[in-house]
XYZ file of C-alpha atoms in Angstrom:
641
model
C 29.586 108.460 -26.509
C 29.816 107.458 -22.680
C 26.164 110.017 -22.623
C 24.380 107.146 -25.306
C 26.582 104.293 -23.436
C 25.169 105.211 -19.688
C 21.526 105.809 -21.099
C 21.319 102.701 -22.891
C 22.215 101.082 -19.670
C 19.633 103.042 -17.741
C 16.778 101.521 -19.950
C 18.791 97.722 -19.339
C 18.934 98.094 -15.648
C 14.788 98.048 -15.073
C 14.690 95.413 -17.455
C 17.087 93.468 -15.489
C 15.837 93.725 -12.079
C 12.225 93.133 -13.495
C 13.127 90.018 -14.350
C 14.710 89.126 -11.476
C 11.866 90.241 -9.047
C 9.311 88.866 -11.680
C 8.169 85.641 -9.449
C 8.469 88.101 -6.494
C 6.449 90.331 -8.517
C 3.783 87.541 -9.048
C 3.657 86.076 -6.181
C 2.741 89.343 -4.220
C 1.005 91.335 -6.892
C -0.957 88.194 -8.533
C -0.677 85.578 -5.720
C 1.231 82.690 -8.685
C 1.844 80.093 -6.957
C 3.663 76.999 -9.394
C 3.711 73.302 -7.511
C 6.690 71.144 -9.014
C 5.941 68.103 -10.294
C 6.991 65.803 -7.313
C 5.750 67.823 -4.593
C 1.535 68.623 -3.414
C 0.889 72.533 -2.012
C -0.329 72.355 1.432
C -2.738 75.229 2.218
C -3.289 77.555 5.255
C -5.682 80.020 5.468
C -5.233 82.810 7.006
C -8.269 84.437 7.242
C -11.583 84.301 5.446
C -13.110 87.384 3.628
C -16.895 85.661 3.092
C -19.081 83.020 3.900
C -17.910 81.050 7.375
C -14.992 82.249 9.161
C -14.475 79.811 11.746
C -14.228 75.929 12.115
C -16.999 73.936 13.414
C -16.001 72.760 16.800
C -13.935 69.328 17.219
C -12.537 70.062 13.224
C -8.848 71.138 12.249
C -9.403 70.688 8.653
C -11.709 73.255 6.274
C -13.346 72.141 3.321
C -15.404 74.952 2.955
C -13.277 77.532 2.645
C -12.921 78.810 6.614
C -9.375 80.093 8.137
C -7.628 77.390 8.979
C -5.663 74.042 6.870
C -7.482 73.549 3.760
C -8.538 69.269 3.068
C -8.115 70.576 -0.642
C -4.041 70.448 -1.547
C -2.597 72.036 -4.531
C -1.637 69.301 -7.312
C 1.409 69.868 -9.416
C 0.521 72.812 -11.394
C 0.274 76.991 -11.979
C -2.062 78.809 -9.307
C -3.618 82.328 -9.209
C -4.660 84.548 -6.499
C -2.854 82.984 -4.025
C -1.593 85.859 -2.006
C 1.198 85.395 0.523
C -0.771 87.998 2.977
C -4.248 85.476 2.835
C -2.153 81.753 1.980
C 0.601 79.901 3.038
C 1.780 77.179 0.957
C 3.637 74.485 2.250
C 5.238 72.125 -0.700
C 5.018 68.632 0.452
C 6.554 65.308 -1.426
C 4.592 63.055 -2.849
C 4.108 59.921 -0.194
C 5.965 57.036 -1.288
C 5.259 53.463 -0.328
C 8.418 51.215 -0.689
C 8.404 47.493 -1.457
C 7.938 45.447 1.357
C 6.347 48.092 3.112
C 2.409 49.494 3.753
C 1.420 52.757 4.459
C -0.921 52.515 7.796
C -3.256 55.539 7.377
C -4.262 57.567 10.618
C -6.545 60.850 10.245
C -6.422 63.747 11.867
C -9.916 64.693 11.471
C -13.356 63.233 10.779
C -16.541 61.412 12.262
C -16.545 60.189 15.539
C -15.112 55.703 15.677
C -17.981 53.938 16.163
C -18.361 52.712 20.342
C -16.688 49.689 20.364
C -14.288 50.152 17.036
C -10.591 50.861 16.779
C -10.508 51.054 13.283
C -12.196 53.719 11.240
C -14.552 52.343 8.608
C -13.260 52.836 4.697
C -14.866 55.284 2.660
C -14.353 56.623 -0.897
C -11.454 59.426 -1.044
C -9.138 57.971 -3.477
C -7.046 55.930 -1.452
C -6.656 59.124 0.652
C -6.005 61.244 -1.889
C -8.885 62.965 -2.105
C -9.360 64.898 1.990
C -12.768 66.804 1.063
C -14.196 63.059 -0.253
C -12.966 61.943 3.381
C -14.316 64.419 5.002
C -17.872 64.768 3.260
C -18.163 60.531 3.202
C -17.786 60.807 6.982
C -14.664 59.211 7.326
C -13.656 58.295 10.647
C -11.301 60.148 12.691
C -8.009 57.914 14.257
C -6.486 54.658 12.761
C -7.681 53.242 9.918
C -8.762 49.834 8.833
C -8.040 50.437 4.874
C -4.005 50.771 3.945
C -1.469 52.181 1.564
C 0.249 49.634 -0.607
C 3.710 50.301 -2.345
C 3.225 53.262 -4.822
C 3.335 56.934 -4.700
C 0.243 58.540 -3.131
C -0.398 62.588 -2.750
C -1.402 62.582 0.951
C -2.322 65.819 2.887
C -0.471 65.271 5.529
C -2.287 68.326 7.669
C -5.311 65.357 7.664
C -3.389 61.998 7.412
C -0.622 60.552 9.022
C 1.232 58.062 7.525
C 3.518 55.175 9.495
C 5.510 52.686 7.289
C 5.254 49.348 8.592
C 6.736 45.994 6.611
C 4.474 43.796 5.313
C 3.991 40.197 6.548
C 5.756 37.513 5.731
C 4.917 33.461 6.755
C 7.864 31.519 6.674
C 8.513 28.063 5.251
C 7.290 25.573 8.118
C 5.580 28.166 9.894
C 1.992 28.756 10.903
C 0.690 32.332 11.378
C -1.778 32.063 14.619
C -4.141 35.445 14.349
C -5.423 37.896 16.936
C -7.641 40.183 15.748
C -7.963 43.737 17.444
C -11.295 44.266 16.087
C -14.482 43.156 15.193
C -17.399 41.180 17.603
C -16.970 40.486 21.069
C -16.673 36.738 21.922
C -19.500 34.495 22.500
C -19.229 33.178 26.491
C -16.896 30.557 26.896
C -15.598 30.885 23.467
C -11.179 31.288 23.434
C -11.127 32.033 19.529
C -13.251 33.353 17.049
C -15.197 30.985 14.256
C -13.981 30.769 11.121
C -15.598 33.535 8.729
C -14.994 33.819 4.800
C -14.477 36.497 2.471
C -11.647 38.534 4.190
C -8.840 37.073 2.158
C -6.830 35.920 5.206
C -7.395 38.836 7.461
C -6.393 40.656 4.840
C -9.650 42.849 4.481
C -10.241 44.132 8.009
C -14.200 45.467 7.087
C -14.938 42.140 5.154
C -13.695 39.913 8.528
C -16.065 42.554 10.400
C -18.910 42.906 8.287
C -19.026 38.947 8.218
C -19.469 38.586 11.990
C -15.344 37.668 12.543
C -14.817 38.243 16.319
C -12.505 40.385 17.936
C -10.051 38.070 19.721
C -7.754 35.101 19.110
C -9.099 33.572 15.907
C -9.445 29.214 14.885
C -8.189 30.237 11.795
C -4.235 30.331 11.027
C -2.299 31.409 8.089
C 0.662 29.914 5.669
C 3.735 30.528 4.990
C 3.216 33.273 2.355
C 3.266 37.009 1.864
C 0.669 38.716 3.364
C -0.926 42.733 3.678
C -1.886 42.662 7.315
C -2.495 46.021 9.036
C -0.995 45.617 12.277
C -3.270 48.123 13.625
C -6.391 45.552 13.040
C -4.046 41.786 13.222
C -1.230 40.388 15.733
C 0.512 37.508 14.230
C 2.519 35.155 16.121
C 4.519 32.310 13.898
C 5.448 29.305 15.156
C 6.480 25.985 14.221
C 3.843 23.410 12.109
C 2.893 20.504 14.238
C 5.323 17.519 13.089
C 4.163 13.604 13.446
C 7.024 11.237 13.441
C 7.103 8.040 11.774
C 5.785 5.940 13.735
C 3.448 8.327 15.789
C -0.003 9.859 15.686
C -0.971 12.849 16.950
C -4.195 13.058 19.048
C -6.033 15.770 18.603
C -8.250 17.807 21.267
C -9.757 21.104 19.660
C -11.409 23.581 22.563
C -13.594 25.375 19.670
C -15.821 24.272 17.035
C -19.873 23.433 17.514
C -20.350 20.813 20.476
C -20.345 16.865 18.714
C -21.842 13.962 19.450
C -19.954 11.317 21.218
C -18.435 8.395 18.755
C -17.053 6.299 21.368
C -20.296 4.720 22.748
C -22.310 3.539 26.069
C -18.873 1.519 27.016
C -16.399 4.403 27.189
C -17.383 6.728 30.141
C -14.068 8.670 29.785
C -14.830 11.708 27.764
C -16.275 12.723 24.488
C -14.841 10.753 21.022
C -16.264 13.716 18.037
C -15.519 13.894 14.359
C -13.105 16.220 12.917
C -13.620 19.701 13.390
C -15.713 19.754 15.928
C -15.376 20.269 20.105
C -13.688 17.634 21.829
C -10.916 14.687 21.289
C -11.019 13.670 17.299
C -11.800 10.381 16.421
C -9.111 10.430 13.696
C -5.738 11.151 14.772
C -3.285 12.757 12.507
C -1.293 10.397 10.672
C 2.922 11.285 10.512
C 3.810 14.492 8.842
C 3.633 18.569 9.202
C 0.392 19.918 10.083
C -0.935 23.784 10.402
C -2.275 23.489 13.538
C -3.567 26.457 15.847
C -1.363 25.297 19.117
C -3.562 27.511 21.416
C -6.985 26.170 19.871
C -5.788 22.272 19.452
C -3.984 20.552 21.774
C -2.041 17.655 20.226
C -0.627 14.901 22.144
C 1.983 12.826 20.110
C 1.492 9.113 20.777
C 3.557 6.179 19.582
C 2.403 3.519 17.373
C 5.113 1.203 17.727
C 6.706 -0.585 20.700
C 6.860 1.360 23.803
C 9.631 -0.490 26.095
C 9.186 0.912 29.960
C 12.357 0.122 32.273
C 11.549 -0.207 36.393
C 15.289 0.221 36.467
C 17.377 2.593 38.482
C 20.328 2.793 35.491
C 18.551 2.994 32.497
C 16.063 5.322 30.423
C 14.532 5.108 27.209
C 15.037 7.702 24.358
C 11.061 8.575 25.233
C 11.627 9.313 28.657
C 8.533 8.029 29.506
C 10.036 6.038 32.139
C 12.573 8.674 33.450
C 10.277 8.547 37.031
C 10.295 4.953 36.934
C 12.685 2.918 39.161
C 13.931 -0.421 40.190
C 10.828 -2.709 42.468
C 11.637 -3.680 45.940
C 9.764 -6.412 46.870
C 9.531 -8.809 50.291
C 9.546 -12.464 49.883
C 7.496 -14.739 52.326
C 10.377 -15.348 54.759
C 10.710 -11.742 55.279
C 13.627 -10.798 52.798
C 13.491 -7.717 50.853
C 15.639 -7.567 47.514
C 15.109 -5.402 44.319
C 14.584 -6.565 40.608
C 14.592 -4.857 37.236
C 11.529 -4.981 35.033
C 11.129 -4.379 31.526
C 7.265 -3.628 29.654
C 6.640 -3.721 26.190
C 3.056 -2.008 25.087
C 1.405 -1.131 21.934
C -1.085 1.569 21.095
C -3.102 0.855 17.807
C -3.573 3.848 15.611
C -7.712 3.327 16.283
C -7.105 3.225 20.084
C -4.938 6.563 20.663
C -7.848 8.622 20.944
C -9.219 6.729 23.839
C -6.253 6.338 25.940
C -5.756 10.209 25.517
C -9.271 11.170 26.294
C -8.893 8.997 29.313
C -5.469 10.339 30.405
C -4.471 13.312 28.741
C -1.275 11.850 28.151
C 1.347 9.362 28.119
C 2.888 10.305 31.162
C -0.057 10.193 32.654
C -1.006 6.686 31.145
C 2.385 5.689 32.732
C 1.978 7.098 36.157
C -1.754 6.196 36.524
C -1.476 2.677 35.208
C 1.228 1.422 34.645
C 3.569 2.558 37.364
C 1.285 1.140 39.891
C 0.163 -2.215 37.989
C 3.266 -3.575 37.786
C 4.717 -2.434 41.217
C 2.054 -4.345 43.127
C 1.831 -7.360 41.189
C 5.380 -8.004 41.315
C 5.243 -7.744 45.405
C 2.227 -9.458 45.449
C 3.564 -12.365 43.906
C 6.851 -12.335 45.631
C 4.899 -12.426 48.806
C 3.861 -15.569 47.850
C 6.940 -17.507 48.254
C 10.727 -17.005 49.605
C 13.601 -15.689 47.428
C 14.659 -19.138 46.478
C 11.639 -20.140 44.744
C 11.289 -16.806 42.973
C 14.782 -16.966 41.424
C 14.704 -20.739 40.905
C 10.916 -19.972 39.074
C 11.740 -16.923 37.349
C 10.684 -17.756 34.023
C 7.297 -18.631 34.945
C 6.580 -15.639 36.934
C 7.953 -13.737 33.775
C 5.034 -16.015 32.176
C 2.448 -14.944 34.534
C 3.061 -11.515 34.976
C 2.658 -11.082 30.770
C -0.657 -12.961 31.350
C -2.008 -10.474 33.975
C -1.024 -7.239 32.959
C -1.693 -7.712 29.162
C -5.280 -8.043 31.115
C -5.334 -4.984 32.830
C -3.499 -3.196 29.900
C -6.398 -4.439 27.796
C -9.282 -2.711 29.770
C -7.057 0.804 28.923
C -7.220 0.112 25.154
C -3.735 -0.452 25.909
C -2.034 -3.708 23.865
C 0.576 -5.321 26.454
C 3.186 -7.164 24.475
C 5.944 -8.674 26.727
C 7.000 -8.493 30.155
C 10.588 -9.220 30.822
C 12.090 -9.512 34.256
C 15.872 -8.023 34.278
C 18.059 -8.257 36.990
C 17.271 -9.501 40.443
C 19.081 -8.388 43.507
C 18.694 -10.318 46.835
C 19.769 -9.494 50.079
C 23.137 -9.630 51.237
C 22.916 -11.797 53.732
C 20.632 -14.729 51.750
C 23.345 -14.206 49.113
C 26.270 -14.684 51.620
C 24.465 -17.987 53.070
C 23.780 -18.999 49.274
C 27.799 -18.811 48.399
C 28.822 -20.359 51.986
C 26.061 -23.454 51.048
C 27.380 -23.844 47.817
C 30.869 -23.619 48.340
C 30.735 -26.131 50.952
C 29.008 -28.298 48.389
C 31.441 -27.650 45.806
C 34.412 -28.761 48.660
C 31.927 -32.092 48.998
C 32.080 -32.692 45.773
C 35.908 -31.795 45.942
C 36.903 -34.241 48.895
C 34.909 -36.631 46.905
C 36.471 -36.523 44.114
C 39.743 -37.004 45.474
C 38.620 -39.748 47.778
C 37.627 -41.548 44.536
C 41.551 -40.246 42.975
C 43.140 -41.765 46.004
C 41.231 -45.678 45.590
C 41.940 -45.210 41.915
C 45.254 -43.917 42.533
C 45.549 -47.847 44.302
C 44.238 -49.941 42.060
C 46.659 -48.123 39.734
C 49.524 -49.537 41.879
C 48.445 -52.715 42.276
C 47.799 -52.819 38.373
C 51.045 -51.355 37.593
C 52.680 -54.034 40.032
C 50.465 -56.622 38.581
C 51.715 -55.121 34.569
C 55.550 -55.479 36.165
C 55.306 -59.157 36.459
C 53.292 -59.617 33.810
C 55.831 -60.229 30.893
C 57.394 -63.579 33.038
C 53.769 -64.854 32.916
C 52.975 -64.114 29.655
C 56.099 -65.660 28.603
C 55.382 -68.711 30.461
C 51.957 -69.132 29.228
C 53.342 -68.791 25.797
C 55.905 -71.557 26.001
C 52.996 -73.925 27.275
C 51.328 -72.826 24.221
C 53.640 -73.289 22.087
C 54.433 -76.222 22.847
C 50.824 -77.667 22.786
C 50.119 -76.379 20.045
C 53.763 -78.319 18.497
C 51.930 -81.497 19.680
C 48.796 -81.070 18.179
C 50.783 -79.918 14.961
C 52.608 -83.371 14.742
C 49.395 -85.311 15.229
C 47.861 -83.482 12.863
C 50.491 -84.273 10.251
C 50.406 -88.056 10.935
C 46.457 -88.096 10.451
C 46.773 -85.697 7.524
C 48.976 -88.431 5.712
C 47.400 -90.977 6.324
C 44.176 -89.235 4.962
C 46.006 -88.201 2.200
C 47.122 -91.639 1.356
C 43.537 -93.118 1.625
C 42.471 -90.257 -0.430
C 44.944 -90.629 -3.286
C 44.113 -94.967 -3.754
C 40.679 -94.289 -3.613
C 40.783 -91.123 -6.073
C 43.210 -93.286 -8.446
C 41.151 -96.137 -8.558
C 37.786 -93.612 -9.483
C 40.236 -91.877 -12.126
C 40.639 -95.290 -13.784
C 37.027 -96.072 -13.728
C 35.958 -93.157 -15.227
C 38.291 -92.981 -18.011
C 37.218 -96.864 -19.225
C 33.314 -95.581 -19.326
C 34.547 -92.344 -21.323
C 36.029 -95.042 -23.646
C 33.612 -97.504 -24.274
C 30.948 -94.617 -24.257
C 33.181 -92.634 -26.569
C 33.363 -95.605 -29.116
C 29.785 -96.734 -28.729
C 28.656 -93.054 -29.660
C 31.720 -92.755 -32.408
C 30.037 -95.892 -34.223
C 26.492 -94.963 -33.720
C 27.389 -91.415 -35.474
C 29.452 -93.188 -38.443
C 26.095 -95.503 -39.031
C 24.075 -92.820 -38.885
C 26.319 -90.343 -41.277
C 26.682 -93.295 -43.784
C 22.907 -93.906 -43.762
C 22.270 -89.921 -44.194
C 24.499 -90.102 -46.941
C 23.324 -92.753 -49.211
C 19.668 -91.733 -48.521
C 20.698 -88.227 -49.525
C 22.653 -89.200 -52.881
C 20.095 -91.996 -53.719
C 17.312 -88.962 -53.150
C 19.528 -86.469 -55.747
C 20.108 -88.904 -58.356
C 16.523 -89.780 -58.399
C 15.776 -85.969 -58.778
C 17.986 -85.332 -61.067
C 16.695 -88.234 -63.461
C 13.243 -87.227 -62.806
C 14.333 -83.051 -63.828
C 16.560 -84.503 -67.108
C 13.493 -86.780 -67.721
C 10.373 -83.941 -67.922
C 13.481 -81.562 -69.843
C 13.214 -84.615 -72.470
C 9.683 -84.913 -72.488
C 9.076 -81.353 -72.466
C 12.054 -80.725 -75.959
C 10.614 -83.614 -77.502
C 7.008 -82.402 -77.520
C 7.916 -79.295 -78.805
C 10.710 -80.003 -80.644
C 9.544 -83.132 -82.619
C 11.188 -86.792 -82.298
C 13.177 -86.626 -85.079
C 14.262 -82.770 -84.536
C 15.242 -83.617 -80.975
C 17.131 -87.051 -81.933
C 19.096 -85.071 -84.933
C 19.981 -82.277 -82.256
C 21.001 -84.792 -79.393
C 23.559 -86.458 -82.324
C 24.845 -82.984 -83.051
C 25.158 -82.266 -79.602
C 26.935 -85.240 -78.854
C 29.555 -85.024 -82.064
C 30.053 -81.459 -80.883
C 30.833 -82.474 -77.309
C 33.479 -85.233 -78.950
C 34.660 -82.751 -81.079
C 33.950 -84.564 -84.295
C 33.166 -82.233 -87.174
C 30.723 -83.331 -89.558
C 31.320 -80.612 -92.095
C 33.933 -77.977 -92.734
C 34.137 -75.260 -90.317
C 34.317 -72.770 -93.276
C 31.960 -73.067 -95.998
C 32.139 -70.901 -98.817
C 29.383 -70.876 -101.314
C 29.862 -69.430 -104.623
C 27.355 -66.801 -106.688
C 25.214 -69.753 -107.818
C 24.396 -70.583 -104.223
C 22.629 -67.404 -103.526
C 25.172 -66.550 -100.183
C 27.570 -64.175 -99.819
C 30.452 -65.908 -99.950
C 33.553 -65.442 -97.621
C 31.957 -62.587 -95.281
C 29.738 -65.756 -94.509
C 32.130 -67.854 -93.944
C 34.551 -65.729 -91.682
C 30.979 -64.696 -89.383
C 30.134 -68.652 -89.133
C 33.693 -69.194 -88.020
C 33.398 -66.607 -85.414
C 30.129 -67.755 -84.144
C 31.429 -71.831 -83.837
C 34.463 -70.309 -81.927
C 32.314 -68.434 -79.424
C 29.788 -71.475 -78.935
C 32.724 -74.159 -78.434
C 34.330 -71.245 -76.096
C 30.954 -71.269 -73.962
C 30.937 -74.928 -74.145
C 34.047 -75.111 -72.315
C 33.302 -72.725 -69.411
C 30.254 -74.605 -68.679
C 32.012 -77.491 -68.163
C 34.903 -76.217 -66.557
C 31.917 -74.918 -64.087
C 30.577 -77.509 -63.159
C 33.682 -79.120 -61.870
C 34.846 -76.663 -59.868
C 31.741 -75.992 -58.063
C 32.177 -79.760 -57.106
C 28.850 -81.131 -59.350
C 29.072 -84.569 -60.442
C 28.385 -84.921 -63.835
C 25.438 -85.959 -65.180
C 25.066 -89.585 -66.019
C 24.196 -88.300 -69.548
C 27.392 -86.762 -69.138
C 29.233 -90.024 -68.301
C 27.444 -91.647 -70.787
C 29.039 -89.272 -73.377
C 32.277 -89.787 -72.082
C-alpha cells in the first residue's frame, strides 16, 4: 500500500514542478515573452546573428534589426522566440498625460535640427507612438515642437523623453505678452514680430513658423483663457490689461506696425499723428475701460479729460500729483520787496487734442515742467515787477484777470485749454507788513482820539441840555398859565359873539320859518282846488262817456234781436221778460194736460216746474252780480223797477 502510495506520488512530483518551471521553461526553451496589458516591452539586443551588426554612427536606436535598443516596442500581447540569451525585455508603463498637464516630447535619436532651429520639425509617428515611423520620416533629434496632450500614450522611452509641464492658463484681467523661441530672425530695427495667422494663438509652433512668425517678442498678445503652449517654443509673461478711468484717455504710441502717414498736418511740427495700428502716436485715443494692450510694444500715456487743477503751493498737492514738484512763487515788487504767493491753474485737455500734447511731450509731467512750470513763474514776477506790493495786493483781482487772459494764450498754442487762474495766498515781507500794521494802527488810534474828541463836545452839550431839561418844567409851567389864560379870554369873547350870532340867527330863521309855511299854504290850497276841479271834470266826462256807451251797446242789442227776432216776437218777449222780473205769473206754474191734449201729463208738469225754478234761480245770481261787483244798473233796469 505505501509501494502504490509513494509511486503514485513519483509520477505527481514531475507534474508538479513542470508546472511550476513552465514559464521558466518557455521563456528559455521558446523565448515567450507575455506584455500585460498596461505596460509596452522595451527591447535590447544583444547581438545580431544576420544582416547588419552594428549601428550607423551618431544612432542609439535600431530599426533594422542591429545589436543595440530596438525603435520597435512590444505592445501588450504573447511573443515567441524571444530568448533571454539574444533579448532583454524591459516592461515599461504606458505614458500617461494628466489633466492640466502636456507631455513635452524630446528624442533621443534622429536627423540632425535644422541650423538655426530649436525645435524639431513634426513628422508622422503616431503621436510618438510609432519610433521606426520617427525614425524613417527623419524626425529630428532634441526638443520637439509637436506635444503630448492628456491621455495615455505607449512611448519608447529608450527614444523619447517625456517632461510634464502644466498647461497655460490666462487669467481674468490679464494679458498674455508672447516670446517666441523660434521661428525667423527679426527684421532690423524691428522689437516684436508681425502679426501672422493660422497658429491658433501660438498654439501650433510649425504653423507660426511656416507662416513667416519671427523668433522674438511678438505684437500679438493672448486672453485670459486656457491655452496648449509648449514652453520649449513660447515664454509667456501675464500682466495686468491697460485700464482707462472715467474721465481719462489713454494715448497711444505703438513702436511696431508699417510706417503711417502723418494726420496732424503742415502746422504740427512735433511728431507723427498715424491711424490705428500703425507706427507712431494714434490719432484715436482709447476711450475709458480695460484694454489688451502689449505694454512693451505700446506705450500708453493716461491723460485726463476733465479739470486738471495745478497748485504753486508749498502745502498742498493734488490727488494727480502732477504738481508734487511745484511750489509756492517768490516774486520782487518794484520797490525792491520780495514776498511769496500761492497760485492755483485750472486746464483742460479735449479728448481730440491728447494726442498732440503727448506727441509733443511725452507726458504730463513733462507738459507741466516744460510749460507750465515756467509760464506761470515768470509772468507772475514779471508783472509784480511792475509795481510795489501795495498796488499788487490792493489790485489783486485784476491781475488774477490778466494772468487768465495770458496764459489761456500760451496754453492755447500747446493744444492745451486754460480754464481759470486763481491767485491763493499772498505773503509779503515782514517788514512792509510790520510798517502796514504800525500805519494802520495809528490810523485806527486817529480815528479813536477822534471819536472821543467828538464824545467829549457831545458829552457837553448833553450837560448843558440836561441843565437846560432841569429847569424846564418851571418854564413850561409858566408858559402854560399864560396860555391858559389867553386862551380863557378869547373863550369868553367868543361866547358873547356866539350869542349874539345866535340871537340874530334865530329872528331871522323864525321870521323865514313863517314865510315859508304861508306859501306852503296858499300853494297847498291853490293846488288842492285845482285837483278837485280837475277830478270832478274827469268824472262827469267819464260817466257821461259810459252812459252814452252803454245806450249805444243796449241800442245795436235791440236792433240786432229785433231784426232777427221779429217786432212782435221781440215786444211779446220784452213783456214776458218784464212780468218775470216783477214776478207776476201769467199762467200756472204747473200745467197738467190731460190724454186729449196729446202731453204727458204730470211728468210734464213736475220737469216744467224744475226748469222755471232753475231759470228764476239764475235770474237772481245775475242780479245779485251785478251789485256786488259795484255796476249800476241799467237804466232799463231802473226803468223796470
Amino acid at each position: 500500500m505505501n509501494q502504490q502510495l509513494i509511486l503514485s506520488l513519483w509520477w505527481v512530483l514531475p507534474v508538479i514542478v513542470i508546472l511550476v518551471m513552465y514559464k521558466f521553461v518557455l521563456r528559455v526553451f521558446f523565448g515567450m515573452v507575455i506584455v500585460p496589458d498596461d505596460r509596452i516591452g522595451l527591447v535590447v539586443k544583444k547581438y545580431a546573428l544576420s544582416g547588419d551588426k552594428r549601428l550607423p554612427d551618431g544612432r542609439i536606436i535600431a530599426i533594422h534589426g542591429e545589436a543595440g535598443m530596438q525603435a520597435k516596442a512590444l505592445a501588450p500581447g504573447l511573443y515567441w522566440a524571444m530568448w533571454p540569451w539574444q533579448f532583454t525585455i524591459t516592461m515599461e508603463a504606458f505614458t500617461i498625460i494628466e489633466q492640466g498637464k502636456l507631455g513635452l516630447v524630446k528624442a533621443k535619436d534622429g536627423a540632425p535640427m535644422d541650423t538655426g532651429r530649436v525645435l524639431g520639425k513634426p513628422v508622422d509617428c503616431d503621436k510618438f507612438q510609432d519610433a521606426i515611423a520617427f525614425l524613417d520620416n527623419k524626425g529630428q533629434k532634441g526638443p520637439q515642437a509637436a506635444f503630448l496632450t492628456p491621455g495615455s500614450y505607449r512611448i519608447n522611452t529608450f527614444l523619447f523623453e517625456i517632461v510634464m509641464v502644466p498647461i497655460t492658463q490666462i487669467h481674468e484681467n490679464k494679458v498674455g505678452i508672447v516670446t517666441t523661441l523660434d521661428g525667423e530672425p527679426l527684421d532690423k530695427g524691428e522689437i516684436a514680430g508681425v502679426s501672422v495667422a493660422g497658429h491658433k494663438n501660438f498654439q501650433d509652433p510649425m504653423a507660426f513658423i511656416n507662416a513667416g512668425g519671427m523668433k522674438g517678442l511678438q505684437e500679438d498678445v493672448i486672453l485670459a483663457g486656457t491655452y496648449y503652449l509648449n514652453p520649449w517654443f513660447v515664454v509667456v509673461e501675464q500682466v495686468d490689461m491697460i485700464y482707462i478711468p472715467i474721465g481719462y484717455v489713454g494715448v497711444v504710441n505703438s513702436f511696431v506696425g508699417p510706417e503711417g502717414k502723418d494726420t496732424s498736418g503742415d502746422a504740427f511740427k512735433h511728431g507723427n499723428i498715424v491711424k490705428r495700428n500703425e507706427k507712431g502716436v494714434w490719432d484715436q485715443p482709447l476711450d475709458p475701460g480695460k484694454h489688451p494692450v502689449n505694454i512693451y510694444t505700446h506705450a500708453v500715456e493716461v491723460v485726463p479729460t476733465t479739470n486738471i487743477v495745478l497748485n504753486w503751493a508749498d502745502s498742498r498737492t493734488e490727488a494727480h500729483e502732477l504738481d508734487k514738484n511745484l511750489c509756492t512763487i517768490t516774486v520782487r515788487s518794484s520797490d525792491g520787496f520780495t514776498f511769496n504767493l500761492d497760485v492755483s491753474q485750472i486746464i483742460h485737455i479735449p479728448r481730440n487734442e491728447a494726442p498732440k500734447v503727448i506727441a509733443r511731450f511725452g507726458n504730463m509731467k513733462n507738459l507741466v515742467s516744460q510749460v507750465l512750470e515756467p509760464t506761470i513763474a515768470n509772468y507772475f514776477r514779471n508783472s509784480a515787477q511792475k509795481s510795489d506790493v501795495i498796488e499788487f495786493l490792493a489790485n489783486r483781482i485784476q491781475r488774477q484777470d490778466d494772468a487768465k487772459e495770458h496764459i489761456s494764450k500760451v496754453l492755447n498754442d500747446y493744444n492745451v485749454v486754460g480754464v481759470d487762474t486763481l491767485i491763493g495766498d499772498i505773503v509779503p515781507p515782514p517788514a512792509l507788513m510790520k510798517t502796514l500794521t504800525d500805519r494802520k494802527l495809528a490810523e485806527q488810534e486817529k480815528v479813536t482820539y477822534e471819536i472821543q474828541r467828538h464824545a467829549q463836545i457831545e458829552r457837553k452839550e448833553f450837560e448843558s441840555a440836561k441843565a437846560g431839561a432841569d429847569m424846564q418844567p418851571e418854564v413850561v409851567k409858566s408858559t402854560r398859565q399864560v396860555e391858559i389864560n389867553t386862551q380863557m379870554a378869547a373863550s369868553k369873547v367868543a361866547a358873547s359873539r356866539g350869542e349874539a350870532e345866535a340871537k340874530t340867527i334865530n329872528a331871522k330863521a323864525d321870521a323865514e320859518v313863517r314865510i315859508t309855511i304861508a306859501k306852503a299854504d296858499a300853494e297847498a290850497k291853490t293846488v288842492n282846488a285845482k285837483a278837485d276841479a280837475n277830478a270832478t271834470e274827469v268824472n262827469g266826462t267819464a260817466e257821461a262817456a259810459k252812459i252814452r256807451a252803454i245806450g249805444l251797446s243796449e241800442a245795436e242789442v235791440t236792433k240786432q234781436k229785433t231784426e232777427a227776432m221779429g217786432t212782435e216776437q221781440y215786444a211779446i218777449v220784452r213783456v214776458a221778460e218784464a212780468l218775470a222780473a216783477h214776478g207776476i205769473k201769467l199762467v200756472p206754474d204747473i200745467l197738467v194736460n190731460g190724454k186729449d191734449g196729446g202731453g204727458n201729463g204730470m211728468i210734464d208738469a213736475l220737469i216744467g216746474t224744475e226748469m222755471l225754478k232753475k231759470l228764476q234761480k239764475a235770474n237772481e245770481e245775475q242780479v245779485s252780480g251785478g251789485k256786488v261787483s259795484g255796476e249800476k244798473p241799467s237804466k232799463k233796469a231802473e226803468d223796470d223797477k
